[in-house]
Each structure stands twice: as structure tokens, then as C-alpha cells.
Short mmCIF file of C-alpha atoms in Angstrom, two decimals:
data_model
loop_
_atom_site.label_atom_id
_atom_site.label_comp_id
_atom_site.label_asym_id
_atom_site.label_seq_id
_atom_site.Cartn_x
_atom_site.Cartn_y
_atom_site.Cartn_z
CA MET A 799 4.07 2.19 -19.29
CA PRO A 800 4.49 -1.49 -20.24
CA GLY A 801 1.53 -3.62 -21.25
CA LEU A 802 0.01 -6.33 -19.10
CA ASP A 803 1.85 -9.13 -20.89
CA ALA A 804 5.24 -7.59 -20.10
CA LEU A 805 4.32 -7.09 -16.45
CA LEU A 806 3.09 -10.67 -16.14
CA ALA A 807 6.24 -12.04 -17.74
CA ASP A 808 8.39 -10.22 -15.17
CA ILE A 809 6.19 -11.35 -12.29
CA GLY A 810 6.55 -14.91 -13.51
CA THR A 811 10.32 -14.55 -13.50
CA LEU A 812 10.31 -13.59 -9.83
CA VAL A 813 7.70 -16.08 -8.68
CA ARG A 814 9.52 -18.97 -10.34
CA CYS A 815 12.59 -18.18 -8.20
CA GLU A 816 11.60 -19.50 -4.78
CA SER A 817 12.84 -17.36 -1.89
CA PRO A 818 11.89 -18.63 1.58
CA SER A 819 13.17 -16.15 4.15
CA ALA A 820 15.08 -18.67 6.27
CA ASP A 821 17.01 -20.11 3.31
CA LEU A 822 19.99 -17.81 2.78
CA ASP A 823 21.01 -19.42 -0.50
CA ALA A 824 17.49 -19.12 -1.88
CA VAL A 825 17.26 -15.47 -0.87
CA ALA A 826 20.64 -14.74 -2.44
CA ALA A 827 19.54 -16.42 -5.68
CA SER A 828 16.31 -14.43 -5.63
CA ALA A 829 18.27 -11.22 -5.14
CA ASP A 830 20.26 -12.06 -8.28
CA VAL A 831 17.03 -12.44 -10.24
CA VAL A 832 15.53 -9.21 -8.88
CA ALA A 833 18.78 -7.34 -9.57
CA ALA A 834 18.95 -8.56 -13.16
CA LEU A 835 15.31 -7.72 -13.73
CA GLY A 836 15.72 -4.27 -12.24
CA GLU A 837 18.83 -3.56 -14.26
CA ARG A 838 16.99 -4.44 -17.46
CA ILE A 839 13.95 -2.32 -16.57
CA LEU A 840 15.75 0.65 -15.03
CA GLY A 841 19.02 0.55 -16.94
CA ALA A 842 20.90 0.66 -13.63
CA ALA A 843 22.35 -2.02 -11.37
CA PRO A 844 21.38 -1.96 -7.68
CA GLU A 845 23.66 -1.75 -4.71
CA ARG A 846 23.84 -5.17 -3.03
CA ILE A 847 23.79 -5.02 0.76
CA VAL A 848 24.45 -8.31 2.57
CA LEU A 849 23.78 -8.27 6.30
CA ASP A 850 24.28 -11.47 8.33
CA GLY A 851 24.06 -13.42 5.10
CA ARG A 852 20.79 -11.84 3.93
CA THR A 853 20.78 -9.98 0.63
CA HIS A 854 19.02 -6.63 0.18
CA LEU A 855 18.98 -4.43 -2.92
CA ARG A 856 18.92 -0.64 -3.24
CA TRP A 857 18.60 1.64 -6.25
CA ARG A 858 19.23 5.34 -5.66
CA PHE A 859 18.65 8.04 -8.24
CA GLY A 860 20.26 11.20 -6.92
CA THR A 861 19.57 12.33 -3.37
CA PRO A 862 16.67 10.26 -1.98
CA ARG A 863 13.38 12.07 -1.38
CA VAL A 864 10.80 9.35 -2.07
CA LEU A 865 11.31 5.77 -0.88
CA LEU A 866 9.66 2.79 -2.57
CA LEU A 867 9.84 -0.15 -0.19
CA GLY A 868 9.34 -3.85 -0.82
CA HIS A 869 10.73 -7.32 -0.13
CA HIS A 870 11.58 -10.35 -2.24
CA ASP A 871 11.49 -13.07 0.44
CA THR A 872 8.39 -15.20 0.97
CA VAL A 873 6.94 -17.62 3.53
CA TRP A 874 6.85 -20.53 1.07
CA PRO A 875 9.46 -23.32 1.39
CA ARG A 876 11.45 -24.58 -1.58
CA GLY A 877 9.49 -27.11 -3.58
CA THR A 878 6.18 -25.26 -3.31
CA LEU A 879 6.30 -24.42 -7.02
CA ALA A 880 5.95 -28.09 -7.86
CA ARG A 881 2.57 -28.07 -6.14
CA LEU A 882 1.50 -24.47 -6.75
CA PRO A 883 3.12 -23.45 -10.04
CA PHE A 884 3.06 -19.95 -11.47
CA GLU A 885 0.08 -19.75 -13.78
CA ILE A 886 -2.43 -17.29 -15.22
CA ARG A 887 -5.93 -18.64 -15.71
CA GLU A 888 -9.13 -16.68 -16.33
CA GLY A 889 -7.41 -13.43 -15.46
CA ILE A 890 -6.02 -14.65 -12.12
CA VAL A 891 -2.31 -14.94 -11.38
CA ARG A 892 -1.27 -17.71 -9.00
CA GLY A 893 1.99 -18.90 -7.52
CA PRO A 894 3.86 -18.69 -4.20
CA GLY A 895 4.62 -15.08 -3.34
CA CYS A 896 2.72 -13.56 -6.26
CA PHE A 897 0.51 -11.50 -3.93
CA ASP A 898 2.94 -11.10 -1.04
CA MET A 899 4.73 -9.45 -2.69
CA LYS A 900 6.58 -10.17 -5.90
CA THR A 901 3.97 -8.41 -8.02
CA GLY A 902 4.59 -5.30 -5.93
CA VAL A 903 8.33 -5.49 -6.60
CA VAL A 904 7.74 -5.66 -10.36
CA MET A 905 5.29 -2.76 -10.14
CA ALA A 906 7.84 -0.62 -8.28
CA LEU A 907 10.51 -1.20 -10.92
CA HIS A 908 8.20 -0.44 -13.85
CA ALA A 909 6.61 2.55 -12.12
CA VAL A 910 9.99 4.21 -11.63
CA ALA A 911 11.04 3.33 -15.17
CA ALA A 912 7.96 5.21 -16.43
CA LEU A 913 8.98 8.48 -14.77
CA SER A 914 10.30 11.21 -17.01
CA ASP A 915 12.70 12.20 -14.21
CA ARG A 916 13.79 9.77 -11.49
CA GLU A 917 15.91 12.23 -9.56
CA GLY A 918 15.12 11.74 -5.86
CA VAL A 919 13.79 8.17 -5.99
CA SER A 920 15.12 5.34 -3.84
CA ILE A 921 13.98 1.73 -4.24
CA LEU A 922 14.77 -0.68 -1.41
CA VAL A 923 13.95 -4.38 -1.80
CA THR A 924 14.80 -6.37 1.33
CA GLY A 925 15.22 -10.10 1.91
CA ASP A 926 13.98 -10.75 5.45
CA GLU A 927 10.64 -8.96 5.92
CA GLU A 928 8.73 -12.17 6.59
CA LEU A 929 11.02 -12.81 9.58
CA GLY A 930 10.33 -9.38 11.07
CA SER A 931 13.17 -7.60 9.20
CA PRO A 932 15.89 -8.47 11.74
CA THR A 933 18.78 -7.36 9.51
CA SER A 934 17.06 -4.84 7.27
CA ARG A 935 15.30 -2.67 9.85
CA ALA A 936 18.25 -0.34 10.38
CA LEU A 937 18.72 -0.12 6.61
CA ILE A 938 15.05 0.76 6.10
CA GLU A 939 15.15 3.41 8.80
CA GLU A 940 18.39 4.87 7.49
CA GLU A 941 16.89 5.27 4.02
CA ALA A 942 13.54 6.56 5.29
CA ARG A 943 15.18 9.32 7.33
CA LEU A 944 16.48 10.79 4.08
CA CYS A 945 13.04 10.90 2.48
CA ALA A 946 9.89 13.01 2.63
CA ALA A 947 7.62 10.01 2.02
CA ALA A 948 7.64 6.21 1.97
CA LEU A 949 5.47 4.15 -0.37
CA VAL A 950 5.15 0.48 0.56
CA LEU A 951 4.44 -2.07 -2.17
CA GLU A 952 2.80 -4.64 0.08
CA ALA A 953 -0.40 -6.09 -1.36
CA SER A 954 -3.59 -4.05 -1.13
CA GLY A 955 -6.52 -4.51 1.20
CA ASP A 956 -9.78 -6.02 -0.01
CA GLY A 957 -10.79 -4.70 -3.41
CA GLY A 958 -7.61 -2.67 -3.81
CA ALA A 959 -7.88 -0.50 -0.69
CA LEU A 960 -4.68 1.27 0.33
CA LYS A 961 -3.47 0.51 3.84
CA THR A 962 -3.54 3.69 5.90
CA ALA A 963 -2.93 2.23 9.35
CA ARG A 964 -1.31 -0.90 10.71
CA LYS A 965 -1.16 -2.20 14.23
CA GLY A 966 2.13 -2.16 16.04
CA VAL A 967 3.59 -5.48 17.15
CA SER A 968 5.30 -6.53 20.36
CA LEU A 969 6.63 -10.03 20.96
CA TYR A 970 7.51 -11.51 24.34
CA ARG A 971 8.68 -14.73 25.91
CA VAL A 972 7.82 -15.28 29.58
CA ARG A 973 10.12 -17.80 31.24
CA VAL A 974 9.31 -19.28 34.64
CA THR A 975 11.81 -21.10 36.86
CA GLY A 976 10.69 -23.31 39.72
CA ARG A 977 12.20 -26.38 41.41
CA ALA A 978 11.87 -30.00 40.38
CA ALA A 979 10.68 -32.72 42.75
CA HIS A 980 9.13 -36.18 42.51
CA ALA A 981 5.43 -35.69 41.84
CA GLY A 982 4.47 -38.78 43.86
CA LEU A 983 6.99 -38.99 46.68
CA GLU A 984 7.51 -35.37 47.72
CA PRO A 985 5.69 -32.85 45.51
CA GLU A 986 5.67 -30.38 48.39
CA LYS A 987 9.43 -29.95 47.95
CA GLY A 988 8.97 -28.68 44.43
CA VAL A 989 8.10 -25.24 43.04
CA ASN A 990 5.64 -25.86 40.23
CA ALA A 991 6.58 -23.72 37.24
CA SER A 992 3.43 -24.85 35.39
CA ILE A 993 1.15 -23.40 38.06
CA GLU A 994 3.08 -20.14 38.07
CA ALA A 995 2.99 -19.97 34.27
CA ALA A 996 -0.75 -20.67 34.20
CA GLY A 997 -1.48 -17.76 36.49
CA GLN A 998 0.81 -15.44 34.57
CA LEU A 999 -0.72 -16.51 31.26
CA LEU A 1000 -4.18 -15.53 32.44
CA ALA A 1001 -2.90 -12.22 33.77
CA VAL A 1002 -1.17 -11.45 30.48
CA ALA A 1003 -4.28 -12.31 28.46
CA GLY A 1004 -6.17 -9.81 30.58
CA LEU A 1005 -3.98 -6.95 29.33
CA GLY A 1006 -5.90 -6.75 26.05
CA ASP A 1007 -8.38 -3.90 25.51
CA ARG A 1008 -10.98 -4.54 22.82
CA ALA A 1009 -12.23 -0.96 22.85
CA ARG A 1010 -8.75 0.31 22.00
CA GLY A 1011 -8.08 -2.45 19.50
CA THR A 1012 -5.35 -3.97 21.66
CA THR A 1013 -4.92 -7.73 21.53
CA VAL A 1014 -2.59 -9.61 23.87
CA THR A 1015 -2.48 -13.26 22.87
CA PRO A 1016 -0.49 -15.98 24.61
CA THR A 1017 0.65 -18.41 21.91
CA LEU A 1018 3.34 -21.08 22.27
CA LEU A 1019 3.38 -22.84 25.66
CA SER A 1020 5.68 -25.47 27.13
CA ALA A 1021 6.45 -26.82 30.60
CA GLY A 1022 8.00 -29.74 32.45
CA THR A 1023 10.11 -32.72 31.49
CA THR A 1024 8.29 -35.89 32.57
CA THR A 1025 4.79 -36.79 33.77
CA ASN A 1026 6.00 -37.65 37.30
CA THR A 1027 8.15 -34.58 37.95
CA VAL A 1028 7.09 -31.24 39.36
CA PRO A 1029 7.98 -28.87 36.49
CA ALA A 1030 11.08 -26.81 37.16
CA GLU A 1031 10.69 -24.70 34.02
CA ALA A 1032 7.89 -23.33 31.88
CA GLU A 1033 7.58 -20.66 29.24
CA PHE A 1034 5.05 -19.10 26.93
CA SER A 1035 5.15 -16.61 24.08
CA VAL A 1036 2.95 -13.54 23.71
CA ASP A 1037 1.83 -11.70 20.57
CA VAL A 1038 0.69 -8.10 21.14
CA ARG A 1039 -1.05 -5.90 18.52
CA VAL A 1040 -1.83 -2.24 19.19
CA ARG A 1041 -3.20 0.76 17.31
CA SER A 1042 -1.30 3.41 19.23
CA LEU A 1043 2.13 3.95 20.70
CA ALA A 1044 0.53 4.71 24.06
CA GLU A 1045 -1.04 1.25 24.15
CA GLN A 1046 2.22 -0.38 23.12
CA GLU A 1047 3.97 1.37 26.00
CA ARG A 1048 1.19 0.47 28.47
CA VAL A 1049 1.37 -3.23 27.64
CA ASP A 1050 5.16 -3.22 27.69
CA ALA A 1051 5.20 -1.67 31.17
CA ALA A 1052 2.70 -4.26 32.39
CA MET A 1053 4.75 -7.12 30.96
CA ARG A 1054 7.88 -5.82 32.68
CA ALA A 1055 5.95 -5.58 35.95
CA LEU A 1056 4.97 -9.26 36.11
CA ARG A 1057 5.83 -10.76 39.50
CA PRO A 1058 5.65 -14.39 40.68
CA THR A 1059 2.72 -15.55 42.84
CA VAL A 1060 4.04 -19.01 43.74
CA ASP A 1061 6.61 -18.99 46.55
CA GLY A 1062 10.07 -19.75 45.21
CA ALA A 1063 9.23 -19.16 41.54
CA ARG A 1064 11.09 -16.69 39.37
CA ILE A 1065 10.02 -14.90 36.19
CA LEU A 1066 12.08 -13.52 33.32
CA VAL A 1067 10.43 -11.54 30.50
CA ASP A 1068 12.30 -11.31 27.20
CA GLY A 1069 11.36 -9.33 24.11
CA GLY A 1070 9.45 -6.12 23.61
CA PRO A 1071 8.11 -3.89 20.82
CA ASN A 1072 9.02 -5.25 17.38
CA ARG A 1073 7.25 -2.72 15.16
CA PRO A 1074 5.67 0.60 16.18
CA PRO A 1075 2.09 1.22 15.07
CA MET A 1076 1.51 2.95 11.76
CA GLU A 1077 -1.20 5.42 12.71
CA GLU A 1078 -3.65 6.98 10.25
CA ARG A 1079 -2.14 10.43 10.67
CA SER A 1080 0.99 9.04 8.98
CA SER A 1081 -0.88 8.38 5.75
CA ALA A 1082 -3.66 10.98 5.63
CA ALA A 1083 -1.94 13.45 3.27
CA LEU A 1084 -0.62 10.68 1.04
CA LEU A 1085 -4.04 9.05 0.79
CA ALA A 1086 -5.54 12.35 -0.31
CA LEU A 1087 -2.75 12.72 -2.86
CA ALA A 1088 -3.35 9.18 -4.16
CA ALA A 1089 -7.05 9.97 -4.57
CA GLU A 1090 -6.24 13.05 -6.64
CA VAL A 1091 -3.76 11.14 -8.78
CA ALA A 1092 -6.29 8.38 -9.41
CA ALA A 1093 -8.96 10.89 -10.39
CA GLY A 1094 -6.56 12.73 -12.68
CA LEU A 1095 -5.66 9.51 -14.47
CA GLY A 1096 -9.22 8.25 -14.72
CA LEU A 1097 -8.48 5.29 -12.43
CA PRO A 1098 -10.92 3.72 -9.94
CA PRO A 1099 -11.49 5.78 -6.76
CA VAL A 1100 -8.98 5.22 -3.96
CA GLU A 1101 -10.07 4.06 -0.52
CA GLY A 1102 -8.11 3.50 2.67
CA ILE A 1103 -8.31 0.74 5.24
CA ALA A 1104 -6.75 0.04 8.65
CA VAL A 1105 -5.40 -3.49 9.09
CA GLY A 1106 -4.06 -5.60 11.93
CA GLY A 1107 -0.99 -6.98 10.18
CA ALA A 1108 2.36 -5.23 10.25
CA SER A 1109 4.89 -4.41 7.52
CA ASP A 1110 8.08 -2.45 7.05
CA GLY A 1111 5.82 0.59 6.72
CA ASN A 1112 5.49 0.47 10.50
CA PHE A 1113 9.18 1.32 10.74
CA THR A 1114 9.01 4.30 8.40
CA ALA A 1115 5.84 5.65 9.97
CA GLY A 1116 7.38 5.17 13.42
CA LEU A 1117 10.10 7.63 12.42
CA GLY A 1118 7.48 10.24 11.55
CA VAL A 1119 7.95 9.77 7.79
CA PRO A 1120 4.63 10.05 5.91
CA THR A 1121 3.86 6.50 4.78
CA LEU A 1122 1.27 4.92 2.51
CA ASP A 1123 1.04 1.13 2.34
CA GLY A 1124 -0.81 -1.47 0.29
CA LEU A 1125 0.17 0.03 -3.06
CA GLY A 1126 0.97 -3.37 -4.56
CA ALA A 1127 -1.14 -6.14 -6.04
CA VAL A 1128 -4.91 -6.46 -5.85
CA GLY A 1129 -5.95 -9.99 -4.96
CA GLY A 1130 -5.90 -12.10 -1.82
CA GLY A 1131 -4.72 -15.20 0.00
CA ALA A 1132 -1.46 -13.91 1.47
CA HIS A 1133 0.43 -16.84 3.06
CA ALA A 1134 -2.39 -19.19 1.99
CA GLU A 1135 -2.90 -21.89 -0.62
CA ASP A 1136 -5.21 -19.62 -2.64
CA GLU A 1137 -2.73 -16.74 -2.95
CA HIS A 1138 -3.63 -14.85 -6.11
CA VAL A 1139 -3.51 -11.55 -8.01
CA VAL A 1140 -6.11 -9.98 -10.29
CA ALA A 1141 -4.14 -9.52 -13.50
CA ALA A 1142 -6.24 -6.71 -14.98
CA ARG A 1143 -5.56 -4.44 -11.99
CA ILE A 1144 -1.76 -4.58 -12.30
CA PRO A 1145 -1.28 -1.92 -15.04
CA GLU A 1146 -3.62 0.59 -13.42
CA ARG A 1147 -1.97 0.13 -10.02
CA THR A 1148 1.43 0.63 -11.61
CA ALA A 1149 0.20 3.83 -13.27
CA LEU A 1150 -1.18 5.02 -9.94
CA LEU A 1151 2.19 4.43 -8.29
CA THR A 1152 4.02 6.32 -11.02
CA GLY A 1153 1.63 9.23 -10.62
CA ILE A 1154 2.04 9.36 -6.85
CA VAL A 1155 5.84 9.28 -7.07
CA ALA A 1156 5.88 12.01 -9.73
CA ALA A 1157 3.58 14.18 -7.63
CA LEU A 1158 5.75 13.72 -4.56
CA LEU A 1159 8.87 14.61 -6.49
CA SER A 1160 7.13 17.80 -7.52
CA GLY A 1161 6.56 18.64 -3.84
CA ALA A 1162 2.96 17.51 -3.25
CA GLY A 1163 1.39 15.42 -0.55
CA THR A 1164 4.07 15.23 2.14
CA GLY A 1165 2.02 16.64 4.95
CA THR A 1166 2.02 20.29 3.96
CA GLY A 1167 -1.55 20.18 2.73
CA THR A 1168 -0.42 20.88 -0.82
CA GLY A 1169 -2.77 19.47 -3.40
CA ILE A 1170 -1.91 18.39 -6.89
CA GLY A 1171 -3.38 19.09 -10.26
CA THR A 1172 -2.42 19.26 -13.89
CA GLY A 1173 0.28 21.75 -13.01
CA THR A 1174 2.26 19.36 -10.80
CA GLY A 1175 3.63 17.35 -13.64
CA PHE A 1176 2.34 13.94 -12.61
CA VAL A 1177 0.22 13.49 -15.72
CA ARG A 1178 3.17 14.48 -17.90
CA ALA A 1179 5.39 12.06 -15.98
CA VAL A 1180 3.07 9.12 -16.57
CA SER A 1181 2.48 9.86 -20.25
CA GLY A 1182 6.12 10.59 -20.98
CA GLY A 1183 7.55 7.44 -19.36
CA GLY A 1184 10.47 5.33 -20.36
CA GLY A 1185 13.10 7.81 -19.26
CA ARG A 1186 16.44 6.37 -18.34
#
């Protein structure tokens, strides 16, 4: 297993290559950097997969059985480095994308390099996760279907907690069509799309269920053209977060059932479920396995946490593939000015990941209830790293 200095040097290499998701050239350049880094660490070049101009990378070692999943795109626009440069001060790593999730990508590469036998490992690093994975979703699902488990290198929860459940996401746009008329001369001849949209917005907001953890939040809103015209068009967007597939289906059915209340108005609902929920049952066996690996390696105890945000782990869990998320960096400030990583935790988290992968390759922790111990080979795999 490499030392902290080597890990930090590689993280710096990735962070210094800015990769905003919407900038295809930047993402392509970032993919080049990730590919070169991975080839040096793993001794193998990745397969480059370009879909609608977005570059994704995949390493396969034999027939895939364990998927390590990450992304190299970030939310930060080009030029951010000039204001928020990569730096390490008082044990804290800073720089755009260091926490979400370039540290996780470096950890994945080094963790696999430390295995004594990589047969059965697949590493997939995508380039559009921050956009909702529009081009990579099918690729992720294709790879996950081949595997007995998926390990997601998104950043950890508070204090290093692994993410055992994530809410599912649905996104909608409600468009209302009315009829324009002069607001002063003959408003009665118009069909006010704003009034219709206002009523629908309140109805949609009422679909949330706090007890079930379901939030239905109207967000962007627009209507009308001028201050003296009855609005002929209006629209609003809706963000839905759910803990269960049943709730996602309930809200979707209700959204499809919206009907106009203003005479002459029409409603069109676009969108739908974007990511299925990652429920705790998807990660229970893997969390138990991670706890045993941590104990066997003398690492800090492992805890799990359910979070509201979504990741590509939602896709793998939605297929029924056992999935454990939040295996990446310990720190905080994702998408925020204070994004940071605790440097001292990086080597131990990388060792934990290596141990989990080795245990899974030996047949443990994929939902069969099988435990692990010194006989599974994970300790030998960690201590005998550097295999090529």
C-alpha cells in the first residue's frame, strides 16, 4: 500500500486538472489524466468509452465480479483553481473536486493495485455523474449486472460513515398552456396560465410525506411575457426525493394525474424517476463485511448512514446488486467553497477498500450471510499488495 505522500501527489494531479461536467473538452482532458494515472498505478490502460462526447474509463481484470464505481467530473467551472488552488495545510487537503470525488478515484486505483490477485475486478470512472449520468447510466447498469457487488467511491458521510441508503430522485417539469389577452382591456378573454400553475404548484407540494421521508419540492418557476398580458404559458420544475420505490411510484402516479382547474387551461407533465432509491437492504451484508474487514485490519469501527443525496449507487442498487456507498474520502464541503479532505484518513480508507474487495473476491459478503475471517484471504491480500 502506498504511503500518504504518494496518495496526495496523485490526488493533486487529478484536482489540478479541472473537469466541469458540462465542458466536454475539460472532461476529455481529465479522462486523459485519469487514464495515465491509472495506467501507471495498475500497469494497464483503460478502455475509453465516449458517449455523446463524454469520456468514461473502464478497467476490467478478467470476468467482472466486483465493481468499483466513481466519476472524474466535478461541479466546479474552469478557473476555480485560480481562486481555490490545490493545497495541503495542517493535514487538510483542499481544491475543487478533492472531496467529490477525485480522492475516491485515486483510492480506487491504489486499492486495486494493492490486491495480490485482481481477477474479477472492474473499475468504472464516468464523466457525467454531476449531470445525473445521462450518458453513463446504461454503461453503469451493464457493468453492474455482471457483478455480485458494487462499491461506490463517493465521499463518506460525517466522520467517515459509509452510506447505506440514498433517496431516490424524480424530476418533473409541469407546463401550463392558457390563452393570452390584454390584462386591462379584456382580461376575461384570457386563460390565465399563472393562476392554473399556482394551484397546481400547491397541489404538487402537498404530495410530500414527512413521515415516509418523501419530499416534493417545486423549484424553478416562470410565467407570462409582459406585465399587461394575461399569461398564456407557465411552467415549474419539481424535485422529488423518496426512500422507497413504492413512494416513488405513488408520487409519479399523482404527477401524471394532474388535471387543470381553470377552464380552457391545459397541463403537460414531463420527466419522471431519475434514480431509484438505494434502500438499506441493498447494503446490509456489505456493511457487515466492511465492519469485519475494519476490525481485522485494526482500523476505526465502521458505521452506516442514510443520506438524502443520490449517486450512481442508486442505479446499481436499483438493479438488485448489493451496493455500498461512501467508501471514498473523509472530509466535507461537497459542492461548497470549503470542500476538503482529511489527509490522515486516506491511507486507512484505501486499506479498508482493498480488504473489502479481496473479501468479496473470495466469496464473502454478497448477501449470502457469509462472514469473513483470517481464512478468507483479505488480510493476505492487503499485506501482499503491489501485484500486477
